[in-house]
PDB file of C-alpha atoms in Angstrom:
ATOM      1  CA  UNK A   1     -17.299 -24.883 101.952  1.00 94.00           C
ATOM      2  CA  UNK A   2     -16.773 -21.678  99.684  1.00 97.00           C
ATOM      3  CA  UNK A   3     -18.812 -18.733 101.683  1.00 97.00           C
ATOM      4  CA  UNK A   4     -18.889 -15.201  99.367  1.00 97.00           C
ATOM      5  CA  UNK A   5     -19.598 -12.018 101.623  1.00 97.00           C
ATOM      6  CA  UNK A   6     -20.591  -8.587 100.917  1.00 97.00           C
ATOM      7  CA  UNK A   7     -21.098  -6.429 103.592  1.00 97.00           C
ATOM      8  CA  UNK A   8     -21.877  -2.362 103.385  1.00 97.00           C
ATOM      9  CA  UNK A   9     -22.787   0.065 106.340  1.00 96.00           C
ATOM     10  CA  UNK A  10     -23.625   2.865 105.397  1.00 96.00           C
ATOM     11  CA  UNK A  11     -23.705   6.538 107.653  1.00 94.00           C
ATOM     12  CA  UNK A  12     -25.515   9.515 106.909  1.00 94.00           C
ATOM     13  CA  UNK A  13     -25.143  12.681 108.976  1.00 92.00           C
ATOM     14  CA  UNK A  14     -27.326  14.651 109.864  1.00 90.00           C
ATOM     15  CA  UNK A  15     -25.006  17.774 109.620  1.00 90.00           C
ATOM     16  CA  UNK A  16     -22.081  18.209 108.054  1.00 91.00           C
ATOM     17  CA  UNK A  17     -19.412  16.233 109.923  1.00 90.00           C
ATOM     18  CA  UNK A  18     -15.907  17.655 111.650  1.00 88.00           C
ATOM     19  CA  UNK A  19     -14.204  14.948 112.173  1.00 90.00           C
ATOM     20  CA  UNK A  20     -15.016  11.131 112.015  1.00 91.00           C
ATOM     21  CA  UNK A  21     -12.933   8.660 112.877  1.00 94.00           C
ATOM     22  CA  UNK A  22     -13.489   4.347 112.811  1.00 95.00           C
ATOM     23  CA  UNK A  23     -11.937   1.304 113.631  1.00 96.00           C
ATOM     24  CA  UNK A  24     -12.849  -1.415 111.275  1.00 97.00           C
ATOM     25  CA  UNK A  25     -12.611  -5.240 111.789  1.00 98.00           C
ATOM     26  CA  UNK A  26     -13.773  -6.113 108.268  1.00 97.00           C
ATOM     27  CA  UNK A  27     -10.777  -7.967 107.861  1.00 97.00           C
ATOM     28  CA  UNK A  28     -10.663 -12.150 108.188  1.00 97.00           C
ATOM     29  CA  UNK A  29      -7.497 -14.360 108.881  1.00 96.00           C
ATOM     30  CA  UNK A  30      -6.675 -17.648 108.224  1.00 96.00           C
ATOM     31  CA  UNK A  31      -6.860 -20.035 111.169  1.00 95.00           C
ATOM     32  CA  UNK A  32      -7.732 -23.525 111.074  1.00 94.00           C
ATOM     33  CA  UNK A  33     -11.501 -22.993 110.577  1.00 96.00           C
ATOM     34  CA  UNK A  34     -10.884 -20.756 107.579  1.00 97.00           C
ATOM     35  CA  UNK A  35      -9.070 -20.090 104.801  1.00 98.00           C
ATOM     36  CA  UNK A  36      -9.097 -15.993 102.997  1.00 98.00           C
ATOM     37  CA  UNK A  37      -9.303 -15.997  99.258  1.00 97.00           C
ATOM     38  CA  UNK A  38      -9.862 -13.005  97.465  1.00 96.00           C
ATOM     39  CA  UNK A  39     -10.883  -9.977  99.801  1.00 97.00           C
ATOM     40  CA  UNK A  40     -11.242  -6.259  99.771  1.00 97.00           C
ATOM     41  CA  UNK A  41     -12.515  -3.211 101.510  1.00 97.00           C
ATOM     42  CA  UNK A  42     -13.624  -0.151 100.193  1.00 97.00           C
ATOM     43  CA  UNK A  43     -14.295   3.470 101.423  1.00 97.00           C
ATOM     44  CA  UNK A  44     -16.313   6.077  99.362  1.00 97.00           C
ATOM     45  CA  UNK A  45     -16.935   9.646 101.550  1.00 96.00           C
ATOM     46  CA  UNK A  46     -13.909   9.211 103.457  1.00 96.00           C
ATOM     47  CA  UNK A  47     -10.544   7.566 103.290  1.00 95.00           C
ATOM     48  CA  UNK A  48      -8.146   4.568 104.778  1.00 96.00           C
ATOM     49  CA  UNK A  49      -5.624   6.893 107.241  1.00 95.00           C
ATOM     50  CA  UNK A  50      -3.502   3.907 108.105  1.00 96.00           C
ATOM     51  CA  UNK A  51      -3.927  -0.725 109.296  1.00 95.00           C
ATOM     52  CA  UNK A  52      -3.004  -2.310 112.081  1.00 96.00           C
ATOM     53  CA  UNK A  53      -2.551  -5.449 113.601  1.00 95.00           C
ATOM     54  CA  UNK A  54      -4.285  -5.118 117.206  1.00 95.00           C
ATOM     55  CA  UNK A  55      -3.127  -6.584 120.309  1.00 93.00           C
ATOM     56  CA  UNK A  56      -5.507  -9.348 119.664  1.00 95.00           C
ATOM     57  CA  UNK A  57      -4.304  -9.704 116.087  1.00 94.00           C
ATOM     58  CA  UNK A  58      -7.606  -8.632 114.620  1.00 96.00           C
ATOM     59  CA  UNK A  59      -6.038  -6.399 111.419  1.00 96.00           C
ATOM     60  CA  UNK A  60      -7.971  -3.263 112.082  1.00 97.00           C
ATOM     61  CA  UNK A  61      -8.267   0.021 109.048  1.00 97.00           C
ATOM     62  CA  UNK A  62      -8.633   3.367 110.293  1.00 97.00           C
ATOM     63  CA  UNK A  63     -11.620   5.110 108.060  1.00 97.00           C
ATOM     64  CA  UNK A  64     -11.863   9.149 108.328  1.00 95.00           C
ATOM     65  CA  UNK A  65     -14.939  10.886 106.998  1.00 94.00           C
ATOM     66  CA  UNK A  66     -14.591  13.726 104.370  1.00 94.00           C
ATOM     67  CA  UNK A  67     -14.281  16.667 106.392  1.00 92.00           C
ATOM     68  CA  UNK A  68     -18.040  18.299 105.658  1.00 91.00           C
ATOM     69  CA  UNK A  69     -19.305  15.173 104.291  1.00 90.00           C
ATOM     70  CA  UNK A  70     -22.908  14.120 104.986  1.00 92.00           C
ATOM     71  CA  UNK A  71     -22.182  10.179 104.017  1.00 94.00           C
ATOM     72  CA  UNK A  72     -19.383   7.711 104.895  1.00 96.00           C
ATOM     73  CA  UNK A  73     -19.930   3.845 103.329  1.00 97.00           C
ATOM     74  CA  UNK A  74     -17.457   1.236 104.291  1.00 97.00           C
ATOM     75  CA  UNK A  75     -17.881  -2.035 102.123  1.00 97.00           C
ATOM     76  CA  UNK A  76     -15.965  -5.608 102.702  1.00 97.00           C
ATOM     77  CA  UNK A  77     -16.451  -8.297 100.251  1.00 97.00           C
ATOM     78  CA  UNK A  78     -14.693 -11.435  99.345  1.00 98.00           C
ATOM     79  CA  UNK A  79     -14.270 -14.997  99.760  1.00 98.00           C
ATOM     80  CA  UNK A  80     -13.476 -17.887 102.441  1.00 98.00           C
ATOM     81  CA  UNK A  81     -13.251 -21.342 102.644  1.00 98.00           C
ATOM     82  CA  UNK A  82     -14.489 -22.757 105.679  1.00 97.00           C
ATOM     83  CA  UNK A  83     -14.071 -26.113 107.796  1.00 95.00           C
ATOM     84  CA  UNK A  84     -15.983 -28.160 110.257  1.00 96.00           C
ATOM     85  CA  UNK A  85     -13.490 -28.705 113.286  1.00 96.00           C
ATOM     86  CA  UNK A  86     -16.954 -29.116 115.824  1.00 95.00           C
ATOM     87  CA  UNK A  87     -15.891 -25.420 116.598  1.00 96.00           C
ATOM     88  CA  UNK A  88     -11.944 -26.267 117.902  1.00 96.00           C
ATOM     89  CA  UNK A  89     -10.003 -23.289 117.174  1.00 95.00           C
ATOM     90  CA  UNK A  90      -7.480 -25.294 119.190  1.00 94.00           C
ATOM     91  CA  UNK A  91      -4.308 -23.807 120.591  1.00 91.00           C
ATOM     92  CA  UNK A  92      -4.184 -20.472 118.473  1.00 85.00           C
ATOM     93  CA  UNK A  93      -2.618 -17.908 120.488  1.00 86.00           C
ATOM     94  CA  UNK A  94      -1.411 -14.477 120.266  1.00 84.00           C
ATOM     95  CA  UNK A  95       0.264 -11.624 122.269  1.00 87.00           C
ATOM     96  CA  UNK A  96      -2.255 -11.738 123.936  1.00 91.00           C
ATOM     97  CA  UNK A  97      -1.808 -14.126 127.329  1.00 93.00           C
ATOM     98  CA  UNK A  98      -4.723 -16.525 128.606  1.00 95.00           C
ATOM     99  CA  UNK A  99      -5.063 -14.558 131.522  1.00 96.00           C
ATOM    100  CA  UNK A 100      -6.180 -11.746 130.319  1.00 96.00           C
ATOM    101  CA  UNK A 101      -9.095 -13.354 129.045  1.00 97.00           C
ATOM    102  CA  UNK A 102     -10.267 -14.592 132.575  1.00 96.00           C
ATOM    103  CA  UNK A 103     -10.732 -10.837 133.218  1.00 95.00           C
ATOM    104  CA  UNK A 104     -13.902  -9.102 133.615  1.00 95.00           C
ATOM    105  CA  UNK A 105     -15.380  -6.082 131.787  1.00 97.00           C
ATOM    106  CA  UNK A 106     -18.289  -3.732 132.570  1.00 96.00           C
ATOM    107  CA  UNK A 107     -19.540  -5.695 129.800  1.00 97.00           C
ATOM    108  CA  UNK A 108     -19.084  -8.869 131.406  1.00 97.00           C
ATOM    109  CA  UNK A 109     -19.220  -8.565 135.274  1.00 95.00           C
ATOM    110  CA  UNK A 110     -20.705 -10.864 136.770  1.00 95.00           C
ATOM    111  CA  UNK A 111     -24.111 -10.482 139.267  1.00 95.00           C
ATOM    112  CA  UNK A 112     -26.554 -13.023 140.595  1.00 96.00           C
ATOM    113  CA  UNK A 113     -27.801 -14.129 137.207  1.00 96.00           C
ATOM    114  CA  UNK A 114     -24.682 -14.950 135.828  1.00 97.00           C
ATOM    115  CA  UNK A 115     -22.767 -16.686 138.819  1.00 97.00           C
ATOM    116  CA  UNK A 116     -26.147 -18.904 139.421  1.00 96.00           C
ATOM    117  CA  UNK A 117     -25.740 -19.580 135.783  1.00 95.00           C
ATOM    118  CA  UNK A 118     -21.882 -20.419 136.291  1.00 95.00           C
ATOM    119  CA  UNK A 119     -23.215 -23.290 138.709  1.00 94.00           C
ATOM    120  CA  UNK A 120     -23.707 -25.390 135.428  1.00 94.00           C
ATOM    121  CA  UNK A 121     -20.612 -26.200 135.250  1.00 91.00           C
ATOM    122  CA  UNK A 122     -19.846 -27.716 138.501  1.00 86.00           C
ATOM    123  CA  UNK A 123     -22.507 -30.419 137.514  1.00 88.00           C
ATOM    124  CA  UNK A 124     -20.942 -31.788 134.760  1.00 86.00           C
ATOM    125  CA  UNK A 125     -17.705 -34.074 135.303  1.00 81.00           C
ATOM    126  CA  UNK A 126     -16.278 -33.006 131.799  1.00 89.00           C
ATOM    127  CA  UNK A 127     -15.668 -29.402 130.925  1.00 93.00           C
ATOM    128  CA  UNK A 128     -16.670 -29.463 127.650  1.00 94.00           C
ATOM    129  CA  UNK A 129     -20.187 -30.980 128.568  1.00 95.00           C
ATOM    130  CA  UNK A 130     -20.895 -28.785 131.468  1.00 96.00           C
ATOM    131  CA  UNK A 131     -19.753 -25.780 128.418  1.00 97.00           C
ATOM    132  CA  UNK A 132     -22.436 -26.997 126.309  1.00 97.00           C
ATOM    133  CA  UNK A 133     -24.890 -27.179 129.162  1.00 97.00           C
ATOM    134  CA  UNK A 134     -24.394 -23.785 130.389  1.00 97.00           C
ATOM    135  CA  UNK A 135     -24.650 -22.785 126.383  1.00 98.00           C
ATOM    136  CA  UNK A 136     -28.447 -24.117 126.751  1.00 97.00           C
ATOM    137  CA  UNK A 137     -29.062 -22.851 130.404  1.00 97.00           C
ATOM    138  CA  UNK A 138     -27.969 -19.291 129.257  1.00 98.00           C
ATOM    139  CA  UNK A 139     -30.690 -19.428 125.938  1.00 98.00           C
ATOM    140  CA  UNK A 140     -33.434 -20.921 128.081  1.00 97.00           C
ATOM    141  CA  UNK A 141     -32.900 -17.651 130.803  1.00 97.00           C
ATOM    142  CA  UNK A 142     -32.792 -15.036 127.936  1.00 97.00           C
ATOM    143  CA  UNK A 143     -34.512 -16.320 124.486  1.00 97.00           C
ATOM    144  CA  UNK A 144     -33.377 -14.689 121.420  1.00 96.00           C
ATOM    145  CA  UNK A 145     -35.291 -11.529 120.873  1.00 95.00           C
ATOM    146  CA  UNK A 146     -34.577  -8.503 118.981  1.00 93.00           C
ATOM    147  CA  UNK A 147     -35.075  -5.306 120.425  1.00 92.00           C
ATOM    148  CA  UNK A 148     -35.060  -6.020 123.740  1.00 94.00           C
ATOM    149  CA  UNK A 149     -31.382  -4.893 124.494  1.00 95.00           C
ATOM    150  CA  UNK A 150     -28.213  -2.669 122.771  1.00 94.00           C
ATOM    151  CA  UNK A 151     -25.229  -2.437 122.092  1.00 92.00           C
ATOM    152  CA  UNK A 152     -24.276  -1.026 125.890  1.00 94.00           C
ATOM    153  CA  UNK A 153     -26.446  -3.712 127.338  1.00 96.00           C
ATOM    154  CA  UNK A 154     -24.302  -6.112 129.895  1.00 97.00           C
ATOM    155  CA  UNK A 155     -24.403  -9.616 130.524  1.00 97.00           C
ATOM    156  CA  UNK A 156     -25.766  -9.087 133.910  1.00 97.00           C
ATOM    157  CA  UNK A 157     -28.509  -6.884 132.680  1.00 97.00           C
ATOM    158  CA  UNK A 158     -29.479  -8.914 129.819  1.00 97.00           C
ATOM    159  CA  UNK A 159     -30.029 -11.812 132.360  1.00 97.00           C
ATOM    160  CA  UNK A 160     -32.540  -9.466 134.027  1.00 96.00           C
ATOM    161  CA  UNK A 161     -34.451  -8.405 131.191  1.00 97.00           C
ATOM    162  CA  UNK A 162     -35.027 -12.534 130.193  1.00 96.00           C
ATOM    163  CA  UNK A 163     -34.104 -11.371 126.545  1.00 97.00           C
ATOM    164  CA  UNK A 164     -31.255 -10.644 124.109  1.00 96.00           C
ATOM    165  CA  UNK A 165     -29.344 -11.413 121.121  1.00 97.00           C
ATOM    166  CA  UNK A 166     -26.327 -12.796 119.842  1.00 97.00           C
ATOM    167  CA  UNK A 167     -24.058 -10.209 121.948  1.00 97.00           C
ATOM    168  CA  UNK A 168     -25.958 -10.501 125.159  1.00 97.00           C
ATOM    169  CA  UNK A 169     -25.303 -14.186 124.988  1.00 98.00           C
ATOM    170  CA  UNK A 170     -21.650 -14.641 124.159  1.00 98.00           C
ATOM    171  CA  UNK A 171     -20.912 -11.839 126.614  1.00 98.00           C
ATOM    172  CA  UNK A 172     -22.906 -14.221 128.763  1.00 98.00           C
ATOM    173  CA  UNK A 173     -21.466 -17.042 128.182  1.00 98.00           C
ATOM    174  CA  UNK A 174     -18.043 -15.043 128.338  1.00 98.00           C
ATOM    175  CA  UNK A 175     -18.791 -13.696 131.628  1.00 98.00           C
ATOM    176  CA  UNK A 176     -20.292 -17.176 133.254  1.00 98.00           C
ATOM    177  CA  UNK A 177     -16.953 -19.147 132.274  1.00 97.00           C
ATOM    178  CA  UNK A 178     -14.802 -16.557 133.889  1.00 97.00           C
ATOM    179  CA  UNK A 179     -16.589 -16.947 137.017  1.00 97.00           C
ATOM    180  CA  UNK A 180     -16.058 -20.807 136.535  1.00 95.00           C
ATOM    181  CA  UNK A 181     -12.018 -19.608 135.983  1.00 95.00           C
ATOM    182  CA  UNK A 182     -12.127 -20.240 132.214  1.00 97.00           C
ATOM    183  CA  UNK A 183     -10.726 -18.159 130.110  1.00 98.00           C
ATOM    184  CA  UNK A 184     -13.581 -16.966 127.523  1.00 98.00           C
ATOM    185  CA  UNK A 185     -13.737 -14.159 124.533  1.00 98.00           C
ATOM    186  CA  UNK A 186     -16.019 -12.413 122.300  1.00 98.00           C
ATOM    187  CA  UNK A 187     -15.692 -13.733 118.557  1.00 98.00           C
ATOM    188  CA  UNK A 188     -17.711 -11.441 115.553  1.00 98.00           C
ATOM    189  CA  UNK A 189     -17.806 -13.028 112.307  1.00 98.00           C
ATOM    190  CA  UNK A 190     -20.467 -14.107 109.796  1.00 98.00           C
ATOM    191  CA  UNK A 191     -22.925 -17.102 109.645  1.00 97.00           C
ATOM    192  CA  UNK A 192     -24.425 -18.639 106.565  1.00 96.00           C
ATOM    193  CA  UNK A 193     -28.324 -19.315 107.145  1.00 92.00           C
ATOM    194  CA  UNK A 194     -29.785 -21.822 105.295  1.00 86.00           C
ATOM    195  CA  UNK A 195     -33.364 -20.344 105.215  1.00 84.00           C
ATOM    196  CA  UNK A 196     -31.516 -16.883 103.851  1.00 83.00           C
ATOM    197  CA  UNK A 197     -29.383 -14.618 102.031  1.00 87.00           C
ATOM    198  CA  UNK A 198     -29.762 -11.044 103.254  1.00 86.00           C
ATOM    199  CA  UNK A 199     -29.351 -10.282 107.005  1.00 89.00           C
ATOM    200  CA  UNK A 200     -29.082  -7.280 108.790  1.00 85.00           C
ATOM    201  CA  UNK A 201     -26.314  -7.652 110.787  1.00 89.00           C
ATOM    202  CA  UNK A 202     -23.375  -9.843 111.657  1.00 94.00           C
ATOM    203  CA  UNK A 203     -22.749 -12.569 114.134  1.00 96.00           C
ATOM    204  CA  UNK A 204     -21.630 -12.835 117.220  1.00 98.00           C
ATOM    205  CA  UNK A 205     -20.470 -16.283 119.530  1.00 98.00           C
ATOM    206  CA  UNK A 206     -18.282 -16.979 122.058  1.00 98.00           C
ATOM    207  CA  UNK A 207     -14.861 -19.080 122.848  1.00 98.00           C
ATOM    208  CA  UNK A 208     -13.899 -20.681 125.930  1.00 98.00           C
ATOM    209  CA  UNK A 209     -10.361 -21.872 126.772  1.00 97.00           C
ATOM    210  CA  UNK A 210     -10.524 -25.897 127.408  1.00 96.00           C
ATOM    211  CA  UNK A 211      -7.133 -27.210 128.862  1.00 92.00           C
ATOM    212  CA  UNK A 212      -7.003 -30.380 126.719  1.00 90.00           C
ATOM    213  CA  UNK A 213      -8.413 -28.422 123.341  1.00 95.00           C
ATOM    214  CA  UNK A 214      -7.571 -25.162 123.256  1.00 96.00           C
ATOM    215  CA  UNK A 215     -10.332 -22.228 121.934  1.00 97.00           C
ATOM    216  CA  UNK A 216     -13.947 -23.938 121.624  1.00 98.00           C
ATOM    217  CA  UNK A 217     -16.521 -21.583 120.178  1.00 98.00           C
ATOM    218  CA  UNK A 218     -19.919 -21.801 121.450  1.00 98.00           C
ATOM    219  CA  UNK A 219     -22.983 -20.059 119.238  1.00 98.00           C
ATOM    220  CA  UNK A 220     -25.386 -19.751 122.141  1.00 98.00           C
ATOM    221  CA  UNK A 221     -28.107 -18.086 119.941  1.00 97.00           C
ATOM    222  CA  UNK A 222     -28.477 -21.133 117.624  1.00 96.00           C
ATOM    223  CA  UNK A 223     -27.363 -23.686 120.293  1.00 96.00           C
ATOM    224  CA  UNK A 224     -24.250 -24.597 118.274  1.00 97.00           C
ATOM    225  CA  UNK A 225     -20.502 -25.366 118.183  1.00 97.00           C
ATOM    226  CA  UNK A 226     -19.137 -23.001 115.068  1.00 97.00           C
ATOM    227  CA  UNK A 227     -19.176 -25.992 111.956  1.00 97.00           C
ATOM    228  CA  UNK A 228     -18.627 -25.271 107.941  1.00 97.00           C
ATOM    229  CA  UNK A 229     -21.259 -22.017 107.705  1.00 97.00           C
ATOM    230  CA  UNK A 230     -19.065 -19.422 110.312  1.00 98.00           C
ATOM    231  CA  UNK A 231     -16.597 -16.854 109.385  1.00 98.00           C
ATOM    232  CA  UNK A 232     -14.329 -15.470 112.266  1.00 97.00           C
ATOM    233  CA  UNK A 233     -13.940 -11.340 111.741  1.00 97.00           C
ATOM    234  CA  UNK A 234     -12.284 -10.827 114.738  1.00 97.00           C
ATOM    235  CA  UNK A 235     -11.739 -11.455 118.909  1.00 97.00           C
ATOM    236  CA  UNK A 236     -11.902  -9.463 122.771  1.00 97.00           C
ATOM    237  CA  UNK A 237     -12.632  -9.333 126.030  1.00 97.00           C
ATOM    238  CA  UNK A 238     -16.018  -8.580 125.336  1.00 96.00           C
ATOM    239  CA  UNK A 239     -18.378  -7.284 122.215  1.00 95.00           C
ATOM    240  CA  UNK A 240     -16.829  -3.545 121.675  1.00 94.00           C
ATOM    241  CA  UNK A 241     -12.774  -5.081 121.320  1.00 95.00           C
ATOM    242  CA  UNK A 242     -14.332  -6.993 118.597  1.00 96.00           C
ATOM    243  CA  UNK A 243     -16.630  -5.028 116.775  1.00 96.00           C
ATOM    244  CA  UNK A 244     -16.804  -5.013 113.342  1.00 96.00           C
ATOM    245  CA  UNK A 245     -17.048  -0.891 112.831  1.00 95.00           C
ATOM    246  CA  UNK A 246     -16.788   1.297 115.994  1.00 93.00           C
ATOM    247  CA  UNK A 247     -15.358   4.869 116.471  1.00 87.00           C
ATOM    248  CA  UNK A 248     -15.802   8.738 117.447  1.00 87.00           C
ATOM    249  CA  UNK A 249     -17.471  11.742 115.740  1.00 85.00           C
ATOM    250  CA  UNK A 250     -17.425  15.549 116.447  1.00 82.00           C
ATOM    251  CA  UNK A 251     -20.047  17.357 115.371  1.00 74.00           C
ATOM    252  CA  UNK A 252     -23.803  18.171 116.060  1.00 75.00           C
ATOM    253  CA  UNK A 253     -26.852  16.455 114.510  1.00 76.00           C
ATOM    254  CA  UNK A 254     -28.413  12.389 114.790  1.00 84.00           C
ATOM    255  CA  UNK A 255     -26.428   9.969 112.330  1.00 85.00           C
ATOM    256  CA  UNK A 256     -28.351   7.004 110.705  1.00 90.00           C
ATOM    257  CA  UNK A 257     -26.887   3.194 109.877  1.00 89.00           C
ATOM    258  CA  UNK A 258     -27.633   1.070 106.951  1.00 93.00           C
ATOM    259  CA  UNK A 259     -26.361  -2.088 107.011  1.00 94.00           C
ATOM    260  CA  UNK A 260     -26.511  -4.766 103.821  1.00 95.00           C
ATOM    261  CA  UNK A 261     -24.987  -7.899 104.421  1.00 96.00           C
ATOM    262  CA  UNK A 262     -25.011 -11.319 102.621  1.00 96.00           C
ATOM    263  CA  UNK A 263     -23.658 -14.544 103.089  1.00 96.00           C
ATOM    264  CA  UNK A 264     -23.955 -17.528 100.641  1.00 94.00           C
ATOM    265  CA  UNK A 265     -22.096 -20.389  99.407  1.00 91.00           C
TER     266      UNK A 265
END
């Protein structure tokens, strides 16, 4: 499948800004789920300083604001064809070693909630069943909800407030498979919905480690293995190492965020 993206966000300042400075993951690779055609990313009130590949391998463009600017708008759009693999990355690594994703963050520390969900897996003889189980325990103990949580919300915390969104449930699911001493990460990236165009932000899933597979994604939100409709920005520990924008700014004064986004085939 042929998915076309174009995604803007777009900051306004209150006051003139000092100095602003982001990290953005607006960048796809291929992998065996995708394949980049044509892609680009553009800056207008500020200006790419430098790219990187990060220690994850997510290719990452530092943006600066216009020193005294008032607006910054970072746009990606492009092209990628997708495949259905049932959501097996498979055994795609990078410098990154498998034990470092078996480590917590505050993100994804684990309480009550999350170790009694972790017990899901003990009750399944097959790893990748009891994974799919705990994908449906964790959406049945926090439904999907907007406004309920943020972005500084933890796993732990969402469990408590019995709501969340598509972070709060891959960093739960992230969270409860490191307690069951699988190594699990944070995936951003882009789903096509069928009943729409325009969304209003991107999405977010989860991967586990499965000795006999390699990566699995699991899309607790939509009670899902990744298929033909997902686009993989980029991976971490938890939801701020993958991030699609995130960064500092000096200055005084509230900011505001637009952001446009649409996927389609």
């Amino acid at each position: 499948m042929q998915l076309t993206i174009n995604h803007t966000t777009r900051y306004t300042y209150e006051n003139p800004v000092d100095y602003a400075l982001q990290k953005v993951r607006l960048r796809p690779r291929d992998n065996p789920m995708q394949k980049v055609g044509m892609w680009q990313v553009a800056v207008t009130g500020g200006k790419q300083e430098a790219d990187y590949r990060d220690h994850y391998g997510n290719h990452v463009d530092l943006v600066s604001t216009t020193p005294g600017g008032t607006e910054l708008t970072i746009s990606a759009q492009g092209t990628v064809t997708t495949h259905d693999t049932a959501g097996v990355l498979g055994r795609s690594y990078g410098r990154a070693p498998l034990w470092h994703f078996a480590q917590a963050t505050p993100l994804t520390s684990a309480g009550e909630g999350v170790t009694a969900l972790a017990a899901v897996l003990e009750e399944h003889g097959q790893t990748l069943d009891g994974l799919h189980a705990l994908s449906a325990a964790i959406l049945d103990a926090a439904p999907y909800e907007l406004g309920k949580t943020n972005a500084a919300t933890s796993a732990e915390e969402a469990l408590r407030i019995g709501h969340g969104v598509c972070q709060d449930h891959a960093n739960i699911m992230v969270a409860a498979a490191r307690v069951a001493g699988l190594p699990a990460r944070y995936v951003s990236g882009y789903l096509m919905m069928n009943d729409r165009v325009d969304q209003d932000a991107s999405h977010a899933w989860a991967e586990v480690h499965v000795d006999d597979l390699g990566w699995v994604g699991f899309d607790v939100s939509n009670g899902v293995s990744p298929d033909e409709r997902y686009v993989r920005l980029a991976i971490g520990r938890d939801a701020p190492d993958a991030a699609p924008i995130s960064g500092l700014r000096l200055g005084s004064g509230d900011e505001s965020l637009i952001v446009s986004l649409q996927v389609q085939q």
